[in-house]
Amino acid sequence: MTTTTAPSRTPSAPPGPRRMHLAAHFPGVNNTTVWTGDPVGSQIDFASFEHLARTAERGRFDFFFLAEGLRLREHKGRIHDLDVMGRPEAITVLSALAAVTDRLGLAATVSATFNEPYELARRLSTLDHLSGGRAAWNVVTTSDAFTGENFRRGGFLDRADRYVRAAEFVATARALWDSWPADGTARPVAHQGPHFTVRGEFTLPRSPQGHPVIIQAGDSAEGRDFAAATADVIFTRHSTLAAGQEFYADVKGRLPAHGRDADSLKIMPGVTFVLGDTAADAQERAATIRRQQVSPQNALVALEQVWGVDLSAYDPDGPLPDFDPVPDSELAQGRVRIGDPKAVADRWRALSEAKGLSIRETVIETTGRQSFVGTPAAVAEEMAAFVAARAADGFILIPHLTPGGLDDFVDRVVPLLQERGVLRTEYEGATLRSHLGLPEPARPAGKG
């Protein structure tokens, strides 16, 4: 894991502590998850989801976050045997969690590429009604034919159109959510666009928080523009305080062009944490966890995803390949594409040569998320400083264990954040919008 240096408060930070928003990401679909050694629970047993959600609510988190997987990832033409086993449908799981939680927000990742606005708007509105206004939708896009093979139209969407479709999808869903005015009489929706035609009446009245909260993940220029125009929360990643501040200033600076103010969009990077009784203990634990996350087999898989060829003959404790990656390789399917494989390979080789790192050591150093590593007090201080310095509005915590990976944080760090006045001690409202400090969307003119 990468360890950050606790940042100082910048001159622009306002007097008094800024409120921190926290969310919990269910682990398993990322490179942070540990599958061996420590106790590991099921990825599909409801008890695992319930445990993590109840822990997050006990910590007064804003929301619980589920990723999506529309197809099991493959490597070398086979199901990747070092990957998560089973990917339940998110809204179904969250609907069940609505019955065993009271205030925690419930965020589902659902693709805008392989769904339809009316059907998804109805499912999300149902979740919002069932939960008393706690639903959120993490809007994701995909254009790859590999995922599309599970759907009738396959990989029909050009990459250039993915955000165009997503923007129309969200706008259409919002029109459906707004179609019941205050008098309780459904009004027809008529939408005709390049991707969707919707003509009819929505089956549900306006939900408790007006619209489910919209979350978006993406660091590209397209993603930043889409978030500034559309999202309530952006789920991002950045490895340093300076990178976080740059991203924060850039995205917040795009909001006025869309008639929005800085508080209308919350920026919440995904982060990990490792706690110890001393700084040295935390660093030792972090190193152990990273070696569990990047096993010899996983190190070679990560290398093959960059080089695009079978490297099973290579020693994970040996040097990196001395040849360039194969362009446009399809060795790995269902994973986020490496931007420029040759640039990544050049960077990894330069790092390996400069520090004398093996394949496994290079992967460990280059693939870890930005993390908070230290004693509970040090982690609380550093997280508060990130928020104070305008590098984030809060964090989406990604534990490395299922389902108990959040327990230590809630027991040992949350009380310290509450003592600092940066985290609520009790929920102040009933809806997710109230947790995030977001107003209920205004009804369009003529909608009551």
GROMACS .gro file of C-alpha atoms in nm:
model
  448
    1MET     CA    1   0.000   0.000   0.000
    2THR     CA    2   0.107   0.355  -0.057
    3THR     CA    3   0.146   0.557   0.259
    4THR     CA    4   0.060   0.925   0.245
    5THR     CA    5   0.231   1.194   0.447
    6ALA     CA    6  -0.007   1.381   0.671
    7PRO     CA    7  -0.074   1.712   0.492
    8SER     CA    8  -0.076   2.051   0.659
    9ARG     CA    9  -0.383   2.265   0.652
   10THR     CA   10  -0.368   2.508   0.360
   11PRO     CA   11  -0.421   2.883   0.404
   12SER     CA   12  -0.753   2.850   0.216
   13ALA     CA   13  -0.898   2.607   0.472
   14PRO     CA   14  -1.185   2.774   0.662
   15PRO     CA   15  -1.181   2.816   1.039
   16GLY     CA   16  -1.330   2.522   1.224
   17PRO     CA   17  -1.350   2.163   1.102
   18ARG     CA   18  -1.515   2.070   0.775
   19ARG     CA   19  -1.771   1.791   0.796
   20MET     CA   20  -1.647   1.462   0.655
   21HIS     CA   21  -1.867   1.224   0.453
   22LEU     CA   22  -1.797   0.851   0.474
   23ALA     CA   23  -1.920   0.553   0.274
   24ALA     CA   24  -1.843   0.181   0.279
   25HIS     CA   25  -1.761  -0.017  -0.036
   26PHE     CA   26  -1.836  -0.390  -0.019
   27PRO     CA   27  -1.501  -0.557  -0.100
   28GLY     CA   28  -1.427  -0.828  -0.351
   29VAL     CA   29  -1.418  -0.671  -0.698
   30ASN     CA   30  -1.091  -0.486  -0.669
   31ASN     CA   31  -0.722  -0.548  -0.609
   32THR     CA   32  -0.749  -0.462  -0.239
   33THR     CA   33  -0.929  -0.780  -0.130
   34VAL     CA   34  -0.742  -1.049   0.063
   35TRP     CA   35  -0.869  -1.402   0.001
   36THR     CA   36  -0.640  -1.605   0.227
   37GLY     CA   37  -0.495  -1.586   0.577
   38ASP     CA   38  -0.743  -1.372   0.768
   39PRO     CA   39  -1.105  -1.486   0.813
   40VAL     CA   40  -1.285  -1.436   0.482
   41GLY     CA   41  -1.663  -1.449   0.440
   42SER     CA   42  -1.886  -1.530   0.147
   43GLN     CA   43  -1.935  -1.284  -0.137
   44ILE     CA   44  -2.298  -1.388  -0.191
   45ASP     CA   45  -2.428  -1.476   0.157
   46PHE     CA   46  -2.666  -1.204   0.276
   47ALA     CA   47  -2.504  -1.219   0.620
   48SER     CA   48  -2.188  -1.068   0.470
   49PHE     CA   49  -2.374  -0.771   0.324
   50GLU     CA   50  -2.571  -0.724   0.644
   51HIS     CA   51  -2.262  -0.728   0.865
   52LEU     CA   52  -2.081  -0.459   0.665
   53ALA     CA   53  -2.394  -0.244   0.630
   54ARG     CA   54  -2.477  -0.260   1.001
   55THR     CA   55  -2.116  -0.171   1.084
   56ALA     CA   56  -2.127   0.129   0.850
   57GLU     CA   57  -2.453   0.247   1.003
   58ARG     CA   58  -2.308   0.207   1.353
   59GLY     CA   59  -2.029   0.437   1.235
   60ARG     CA   60  -2.286   0.690   1.110
   61PHE     CA   61  -2.165   0.654   0.749
   62ASP     CA   62  -2.358   0.826   0.471
   63PHE     CA   63  -2.403   0.521   0.248
   64PHE     CA   64  -2.319   0.160   0.164
   65PHE     CA   65  -2.185   0.106  -0.188
   66LEU     CA   66  -2.212  -0.200  -0.414
   67ALA     CA   67  -2.017  -0.246  -0.737
   68GLU     CA   68  -2.156  -0.420  -1.044
   69GLY     CA   69  -2.033  -0.709  -1.254
   70LEU     CA   70  -2.231  -0.797  -1.564
   71ARG     CA   71  -1.989  -1.070  -1.661
   72LEU     CA   72  -1.724  -1.267  -1.473
   73ARG     CA   73  -1.380  -1.149  -1.573
   74GLU     CA   74  -1.160  -1.376  -1.783
   75HIS     CA   75  -0.788  -1.421  -1.825
   76LYS     CA   76  -0.632  -1.621  -2.107
   77GLY     CA   77  -0.979  -1.724  -2.222
   78ARG     CA   78  -1.085  -1.872  -1.885
   79ILE     CA   79  -1.278  -1.744  -1.586
   80HIS     CA   80  -1.019  -1.571  -1.371
   81ASP     CA   81  -0.966  -1.811  -1.079
   82LEU     CA   82  -0.814  -1.539  -0.857
   83ASP     CA   83  -1.128  -1.325  -0.882
   84VAL     CA   84  -1.449  -1.292  -0.681
   85MET     CA   85  -1.686  -1.589  -0.696
   86GLY     CA   86  -2.036  -1.462  -0.769
   87ARG     CA   87  -2.171  -1.114  -0.844
   88PRO     CA   88  -2.526  -1.066  -0.704
   89GLU     CA   89  -2.754  -0.802  -0.854
   90ALA     CA   90  -2.709  -0.485  -0.650
   91ILE     CA   91  -3.063  -0.346  -0.616
   92THR     CA   92  -3.195  -0.683  -0.496
   93VAL     CA   93  -2.931  -0.692  -0.221
   94LEU     CA   94  -2.994  -0.330  -0.123
   95SER     CA   95  -3.369  -0.385  -0.105
   96ALA     CA   96  -3.305  -0.656   0.152
   97LEU     CA   97  -3.065  -0.430   0.341
   98ALA     CA   98  -3.333  -0.161   0.358
   99ALA     CA   99  -3.520  -0.387   0.599
  100VAL     CA  100  -3.226  -0.430   0.841
  101THR     CA  101  -3.095  -0.070   0.842
  102ASP     CA  102  -3.265   0.256   0.936
  103ARG     CA  103  -3.064   0.553   0.809
  104LEU     CA  104  -2.777   0.423   0.597
  105GLY     CA  105  -2.785   0.522   0.230
  106LEU     CA  106  -2.797   0.235  -0.021
  107ALA     CA  107  -2.600   0.288  -0.343
  108ALA     CA  108  -2.622   0.051  -0.641
  109THR     CA  109  -2.383   0.054  -0.935
  110VAL     CA  110  -2.589   0.000  -1.252
  111SER     CA  111  -2.478   0.037  -1.613
  112ALA     CA  112  -2.635   0.304  -1.832
  113THR     CA  113  -2.525   0.103  -2.135
  114PHE     CA  114  -2.705  -0.227  -2.074
  115ASN     CA  115  -3.028  -0.105  -1.912
  116GLU     CA  116  -3.331   0.104  -2.009
  117PRO     CA  117  -3.441   0.429  -1.837
  118TYR     CA  118  -3.801   0.337  -1.754
  119GLU     CA  119  -3.718  -0.002  -1.606
  120LEU     CA  120  -3.422   0.120  -1.399
  121ALA     CA  121  -3.595   0.441  -1.286
  122ARG     CA  122  -3.879   0.224  -1.155
  123ARG     CA  123  -3.647  -0.012  -0.965
  124LEU     CA  124  -3.452   0.276  -0.808
  125SER     CA  125  -3.771   0.463  -0.716
  126THR     CA  126  -3.904   0.146  -0.555
  127LEU     CA  127  -3.585   0.117  -0.348
  128ASP     CA  128  -3.618   0.482  -0.248
  129HIS     CA  129  -3.977   0.424  -0.130
  130LEU     CA  130  -3.891   0.100   0.052
  131SER     CA  131  -3.598   0.262   0.234
  132GLY     CA  132  -3.763   0.594   0.318
  133GLY     CA  133  -3.543   0.798   0.085
  134ARG     CA  134  -3.203   0.629   0.104
  135ALA     CA  135  -3.142   0.512  -0.255
  136ALA     CA  136  -2.849   0.609  -0.478
  137TRP     CA  137  -2.743   0.514  -0.830
  138ASN     CA  138  -2.377   0.494  -0.929
  139VAL     CA  139  -2.394   0.553  -1.304
  140VAL     CA  140  -2.135   0.355  -1.499
  141THR     CA  141  -2.081   0.310  -1.871
  142THR     CA  142  -1.924   0.042  -2.083
  143SER     CA  143  -1.881  -0.012  -2.453
  144ASP     CA  144  -1.691  -0.340  -2.467
  145ALA     CA  145  -1.826  -0.630  -2.670
  146PHE     CA  146  -1.710  -0.882  -2.408
  147THR     CA  147  -1.967  -0.757  -2.156
  148GLY     CA  148  -2.218  -0.702  -2.434
  149GLU     CA  149  -2.220  -1.071  -2.524
  150ASN     CA  150  -2.454  -1.123  -2.228
  151PHE     CA  151  -2.711  -0.889  -2.387
  152ARG     CA  152  -2.928  -0.901  -2.694
  153ARG     CA  153  -2.760  -0.615  -2.875
  154GLY     CA  154  -2.409  -0.710  -2.766
  155GLY     CA  155  -2.131  -0.452  -2.772
  156PHE     CA  156  -2.332  -0.217  -2.988
  157LEU     CA  157  -2.219   0.113  -2.839
  158ASP     CA  158  -1.925   0.310  -2.977
  159ARG     CA  159  -1.695   0.425  -2.699
  160ALA     CA  160  -1.744   0.788  -2.804
  161ASP     CA  161  -2.119   0.754  -2.737
  162ARG     CA  162  -2.108   0.607  -2.387
  163TYR     CA  163  -2.137   0.938  -2.198
  164VAL     CA  164  -2.386   1.074  -2.452
  165ARG     CA  165  -2.611   0.776  -2.379
  166ALA     CA  166  -2.552   0.807  -2.004
  167ALA     CA  167  -2.648   1.175  -2.001
  168GLU     CA  168  -2.969   1.103  -2.192
  169PHE     CA  169  -3.039   0.805  -1.965
  170VAL     CA  170  -3.011   1.014  -1.646
  171ALA     CA  171  -3.218   1.298  -1.793
  172THR     CA  172  -3.492   1.055  -1.894
  173ALA     CA  173  -3.493   0.888  -1.552
  174ARG     CA  174  -3.525   1.227  -1.385
  175ALA     CA  175  -3.816   1.317  -1.612
  176LEU     CA  176  -3.990   0.997  -1.501
  177TRP     CA  177  -3.920   1.068  -1.131
  178ASP     CA  178  -4.062   1.420  -1.177
  179SER     CA  179  -4.375   1.312  -1.363
  180TRP     CA  180  -4.601   1.289  -1.056
  181PRO     CA  181  -4.687   1.643  -0.936
  182ALA     CA  182  -4.793   1.733  -0.583
  183ASP     CA  183  -5.159   1.659  -0.656
  184GLY     CA  184  -5.073   1.288  -0.693
  185THR     CA  185  -5.192   1.250  -1.052
  186ALA     CA  186  -4.956   1.077  -1.292
  187ARG     CA  187  -4.870   1.274  -1.604
  188PRO     CA  188  -4.745   1.119  -1.927
  189VAL     CA  189  -4.376   1.136  -2.015
  190ALA     CA  190  -4.282   1.182  -2.379
  191HIS     CA  191  -3.912   1.154  -2.455
  192GLN     CA  192  -3.760   1.113  -2.800
  193GLY     CA  193  -3.381   1.109  -2.828
  194PRO     CA  194  -3.097   0.942  -3.014
  195HIS     CA  195  -3.082   0.652  -2.766
  196PHE     CA  196  -3.427   0.627  -2.607
  197THR     CA  197  -3.794   0.671  -2.687
  198VAL     CA  198  -4.021   0.672  -2.381
  199ARG     CA  199  -4.394   0.744  -2.403
  200GLY     CA  200  -4.618   0.655  -2.113
  201GLU     CA  201  -4.687   0.706  -1.746
  202PHE     CA  202  -4.456   0.626  -1.457
  203THR     CA  203  -4.604   0.382  -1.204
  204LEU     CA  204  -4.477   0.544  -0.883
  205PRO     CA  205  -4.532   0.881  -0.715
  206ARG     CA  206  -4.238   1.104  -0.635
  207SER     CA  207  -4.006   0.925  -0.392
  208PRO     CA  208  -3.918   1.044  -0.041
  209GLN     CA  209  -3.602   1.234  -0.143
  210GLY     CA  210  -3.734   1.351  -0.481
  211HIS     CA  211  -3.471   1.166  -0.685
  212PRO     CA  212  -3.227   0.894  -0.581
  213VAL     CA  213  -2.879   1.040  -0.535
  214ILE     CA  214  -2.665   1.017  -0.850
  215ILE     CA  215  -2.306   0.897  -0.812
  216GLN     CA  216  -2.053   0.887  -1.094
  217ALA     CA  217  -1.704   0.739  -1.116
  218GLY     CA  218  -1.445   0.858  -1.363
  219ASP     CA  219  -1.130   1.068  -1.382
  220SER     CA  220  -1.125   1.136  -1.757
  221ALA     CA  221  -1.216   1.476  -1.899
  222GLU     CA  222  -1.545   1.323  -2.021
  223GLY     CA  223  -1.612   1.180  -1.676
  224ARG     CA  224  -1.539   1.511  -1.505
  225ASP     CA  225  -1.775   1.699  -1.737
  226PHE     CA  226  -2.047   1.437  -1.690
  227ALA     CA  227  -2.011   1.458  -1.310
  228ALA     CA  228  -2.019   1.838  -1.310
  229ALA     CA  229  -2.337   1.838  -1.517
  230THR     CA  230  -2.517   1.543  -1.362
  231ALA     CA  231  -2.382   1.387  -1.043
  232ASP     CA  232  -2.439   1.451  -0.672
  233VAL     CA  233  -2.129   1.250  -0.571
  234ILE     CA  234  -1.817   1.158  -0.766
  235PHE     CA  235  -1.628   0.841  -0.670
  236THR     CA  236  -1.268   0.891  -0.769
  237ARG     CA  237  -0.911   0.802  -0.677
  238HIS     CA  238  -0.597   1.005  -0.631
  239SER     CA  239  -0.270   0.908  -0.469
  240THR     CA  240  -0.144   1.229  -0.312
  241LEU     CA  241  -0.275   1.540  -0.141
  242ALA     CA  242  -0.167   1.754  -0.437
  243ALA     CA  243  -0.341   1.527  -0.690
  244GLY     CA  244  -0.655   1.533  -0.480
  245GLN     CA  245  -0.651   1.911  -0.459
  246GLU     CA  246  -0.600   1.940  -0.835
  247PHE     CA  247  -0.891   1.708  -0.910
  248TYR     CA  248  -1.112   1.878  -0.648
  249ALA     CA  249  -1.044   2.227  -0.784
  250ASP     CA  250  -1.090   2.116  -1.146
  251VAL     CA  251  -1.425   1.941  -1.096
  252LYS     CA  252  -1.566   2.204  -0.860
  253GLY     CA  253  -1.453   2.469  -1.109
  254ARG     CA  254  -1.670   2.310  -1.379
  255LEU     CA  255  -1.991   2.339  -1.176
  256PRO     CA  256  -2.081   2.709  -1.242
  257ALA     CA  257  -2.106   2.640  -1.616
  258HIS     CA  258  -2.393   2.406  -1.530
  259GLY     CA  259  -2.561   2.648  -1.289
  260ARG     CA  260  -2.438   2.461  -0.981
  261ASP     CA  261  -2.249   2.564  -0.669
  262ALA     CA  262  -1.954   2.390  -0.504
  263ASP     CA  263  -2.163   2.219  -0.234
  264SER     CA  264  -2.393   2.050  -0.487
  265LEU     CA  265  -2.131   1.784  -0.572
  266LYS     CA  266  -1.941   1.579  -0.313
  267ILE     CA  267  -1.602   1.438  -0.410
  268MET     CA  268  -1.526   1.110  -0.233
  269PRO     CA  269  -1.217   0.912  -0.336
  270GLY     CA  270  -1.200   0.540  -0.271
  271VAL     CA  271  -0.934   0.466  -0.007
  272THR     CA  272  -0.797   0.186   0.207
  273PHE     CA  273  -0.671   0.194   0.564
  274VAL     CA  274  -0.446  -0.010   0.790
  275LEU     CA  275  -0.440   0.046   1.167
  276GLY     CA  276  -0.176  -0.045   1.422
  277ASP     CA  277  -0.101   0.021   1.787
  278THR     CA  278   0.214   0.206   1.676
  279ALA     CA  279   0.328   0.357   1.347
  280ALA     CA  280   0.576   0.072   1.301
  281ASP     CA  281   0.310  -0.188   1.373
  282ALA     CA  282   0.079  -0.030   1.114
  283GLN     CA  283   0.354  -0.023   0.851
  284GLU     CA  284   0.435  -0.388   0.915
  285ARG     CA  285   0.069  -0.486   0.887
  286ALA     CA  286   0.035  -0.283   0.566
  287ALA     CA  287   0.332  -0.460   0.410
  288THR     CA  288   0.189  -0.800   0.506
  289ILE     CA  289  -0.152  -0.712   0.359
  290ARG     CA  290   0.002  -0.589   0.034
  291ARG     CA  291   0.188  -0.919  -0.005
  292GLN     CA  292  -0.140  -1.104   0.056
  293GLN     CA  293  -0.316  -0.886  -0.201
  294VAL     CA  294  -0.039  -0.933  -0.459
  295SER     CA  295   0.043  -1.304  -0.446
  296PRO     CA  296   0.299  -1.440  -0.693
  297GLN     CA  297   0.013  -1.549  -0.919
  298ASN     CA  298  -0.159  -1.210  -0.898
  299ALA     CA  299   0.167  -1.033  -0.973
  300LEU     CA  300   0.201  -1.225  -1.300
  301VAL     CA  301  -0.164  -1.160  -1.387
  302ALA     CA  302  -0.110  -0.786  -1.333
  303LEU     CA  303   0.199  -0.800  -1.553
  304GLU     CA  304   0.015  -0.990  -1.827
  305GLN     CA  305  -0.261  -0.728  -1.826
  306VAL     CA  306   0.001  -0.468  -1.922
  307TRP     CA  307   0.217  -0.676  -2.159
  308GLY     CA  308  -0.080  -0.857  -2.318
  309VAL     CA  309   0.096  -1.194  -2.349
  310ASP     CA  310   0.137  -1.511  -2.146
  311LEU     CA  311   0.417  -1.455  -1.894
  312SER     CA  312   0.362  -1.767  -1.685
  313ALA     CA  313   0.722  -1.875  -1.746
  314TYR     CA  314   0.850  -1.563  -1.568
  315ASP     CA  315   0.963  -1.572  -1.204
  316PRO     CA  316   0.756  -1.326  -0.992
  317ASP     CA  317   1.071  -1.264  -0.790
  318GLY     CA  318   1.273  -1.196  -1.105
  319PRO     CA  319   1.308  -0.897  -1.341
  320LEU     CA  320   1.040  -0.750  -1.567
  321PRO     CA  321   1.025  -0.840  -1.938
  322ASP     CA  322   1.267  -0.648  -2.158
  323PHE     CA  323   1.030  -0.633  -2.459
  324ASP     CA  324   0.739  -0.397  -2.525
  325PRO     CA  325   0.372  -0.489  -2.469
  326VAL     CA  326   0.155  -0.630  -2.745
  327PRO     CA  327  -0.092  -0.357  -2.853
  328ASP     CA  328  -0.468  -0.420  -2.844
  329SER     CA  329  -0.432  -0.752  -2.665
  330GLU     CA  330  -0.745  -0.938  -2.554
  331LEU     CA  331  -0.566  -1.162  -2.306
  332ALA     CA  332  -0.767  -1.011  -2.017
  333GLN     CA  333  -1.141  -0.948  -2.057
  334GLY     CA  334  -1.384  -0.758  -1.837
  335ARG     CA  335  -1.128  -0.535  -1.665
  336VAL     CA  336  -1.065  -0.163  -1.694
  337ARG     CA  337  -0.835  -0.108  -1.990
  338ILE     CA  338  -0.474   0.001  -1.933
  339GLY     CA  339  -0.447   0.348  -2.083
  340ASP     CA  340  -0.121   0.314  -2.278
  341PRO     CA  341   0.042  -0.026  -2.211
  342LYS     CA  342   0.380   0.081  -2.344
  343ALA     CA  343   0.386   0.392  -2.125
  344VAL     CA  344   0.291   0.181  -1.822
  345ALA     CA  345   0.558  -0.078  -1.907
  346ASP     CA  346   0.824   0.192  -1.948
  347ARG     CA  347   0.729   0.345  -1.614
  348TRP     CA  348   0.733   0.009  -1.436
  349ARG     CA  349   1.071  -0.086  -1.585
  350ALA     CA  350   1.223   0.249  -1.488
  351LEU     CA  351   1.096   0.208  -1.131
  352SER     CA  352   1.217  -0.152  -1.115
  353GLU     CA  353   1.565  -0.060  -1.237
  354ALA     CA  354   1.594   0.246  -1.011
  355LYS     CA  355   1.495   0.057  -0.696
  356GLY     CA  356   1.606  -0.293  -0.784
  357LEU     CA  357   1.250  -0.430  -0.762
  358SER     CA  358   1.128  -0.770  -0.878
  359ILE     CA  359   0.807  -0.822  -1.074
  360ARG     CA  360   0.606  -0.879  -0.757
  361GLU     CA  361   0.766  -0.586  -0.574
  362THR     CA  362   0.698  -0.357  -0.870
  363VAL     CA  363   0.332  -0.457  -0.885
  364ILE     CA  364   0.299  -0.407  -0.509
  365GLU     CA  365   0.442  -0.056  -0.535
  366THR     CA  366   0.249   0.056  -0.843
  367THR     CA  367  -0.100  -0.088  -0.794
  368GLY     CA  368  -0.189   0.008  -0.437
  369ARG     CA  369  -0.463   0.264  -0.375
  370GLN     CA  370  -0.390   0.577  -0.174
  371SER     CA  371  -0.416   0.460   0.186
  372PHE     CA  372  -0.418   0.583   0.541
  373VAL     CA  373  -0.168   0.379   0.743
  374GLY     CA  374  -0.093   0.444   1.109
  375THR     CA  375  -0.237   0.451   1.456
  376PRO     CA  376  -0.607   0.535   1.487
  377ALA     CA  377  -0.518   0.887   1.602
  378ALA     CA  378  -0.279   0.943   1.309
  379VAL     CA  379  -0.531   0.813   1.055
  380ALA     CA  380  -0.808   1.032   1.198
  381GLU     CA  381  -0.578   1.336   1.184
  382GLU     CA  382  -0.468   1.268   0.829
  383MET     CA  383  -0.820   1.208   0.698
  384ALA     CA  384  -0.944   1.528   0.860
  385ALA     CA  385  -0.651   1.718   0.710
  386PHE     CA  386  -0.732   1.591   0.358
  387VAL     CA  387  -1.086   1.723   0.391
  388ALA     CA  388  -0.971   2.052   0.545
  389ALA     CA  389  -0.723   2.102   0.260
  390ARG     CA  390  -0.993   2.063  -0.007
  391ALA     CA  391  -0.855   1.738  -0.143
  392ALA     CA  392  -1.187   1.558  -0.077
  393ASP     CA  393  -1.528   1.603   0.083
  394GLY     CA  394  -1.500   1.257   0.236
  395PHE     CA  395  -1.401   0.901   0.153
  396ILE     CA  396  -1.539   0.570   0.032
  397LEU     CA  397  -1.361   0.312   0.245
  398ILE     CA  398  -1.262  -0.013   0.074
  399PRO     CA  399  -1.174  -0.273   0.338
  400HIS     CA  400  -0.951  -0.567   0.247
  401LEU     CA  401  -1.162  -0.829   0.427
  402THR     CA  402  -1.520  -0.955   0.383
  403PRO     CA  403  -1.726  -0.887   0.589
  404GLY     CA  404  -1.540  -0.766   0.900
  405GLY     CA  405  -1.289  -0.534   0.737
  406LEU     CA  406  -1.462  -0.219   0.856
  407ASP     CA  407  -1.498  -0.321   1.221
  408ASP     CA  408  -1.164  -0.184   1.342
  409PHE     CA  409  -1.216   0.151   1.170
  410VAL     CA  410  -1.560   0.204   1.322
  411ASP     CA  411  -1.444   0.096   1.667
  412ARG     CA  412  -1.115   0.287   1.676
  413VAL     CA  413  -1.116   0.575   1.425
  414VAL     CA  414  -1.478   0.689   1.411
  415PRO     CA  415  -1.485   0.798   1.781
  416LEU     CA  416  -1.176   1.012   1.720
  417LEU     CA  417  -1.330   1.175   1.413
  418GLN     CA  418  -1.642   1.247   1.617
  419GLU     CA  419  -1.433   1.401   1.895
  420ARG     CA  420  -1.274   1.631   1.636
  421GLY     CA  421  -1.620   1.743   1.526
  422VAL     CA  422  -1.568   1.630   1.165
  423LEU     CA  423  -1.807   1.334   1.173
  424ARG     CA  424  -2.165   1.325   1.296
  425THR     CA  425  -2.240   1.151   1.625
  426GLU     CA  426  -2.601   1.091   1.522
  427TYR     CA  427  -2.790   1.108   1.195
  428GLU     CA  428  -2.958   1.446   1.160
  429GLY     CA  429  -3.207   1.346   0.891
  430ALA     CA  430  -3.376   1.043   0.743
  431THR     CA  431  -3.272   1.058   0.376
  432LEU     CA  432  -2.941   1.014   0.200
  433ARG     CA  433  -2.970   1.365   0.061
  434SER     CA  434  -2.992   1.499   0.415
  435HIS     CA  435  -2.678   1.302   0.513
  436LEU     CA  436  -2.489   1.454   0.220
  437GLY     CA  437  -2.624   1.806   0.272
  438LEU     CA  438  -2.796   1.803  -0.066
  439PRO     CA  439  -3.134   1.970  -0.125
  440GLU     CA  440  -3.428   1.781  -0.267
  441PRO     CA  441  -3.444   1.845  -0.643
  442ALA     CA  442  -3.689   2.119  -0.736
  443ARG     CA  443  -3.996   2.013  -0.928
  444PRO     CA  444  -3.998   2.143  -1.287
  445ALA     CA  445  -4.247   2.417  -1.368
  446GLY     CA  446  -4.597   2.280  -1.409
  447LYS     CA  447  -4.528   1.972  -1.195
  448GLY     CA  448  -4.707   2.093  -0.885
   0.00000   0.00000   0.00000
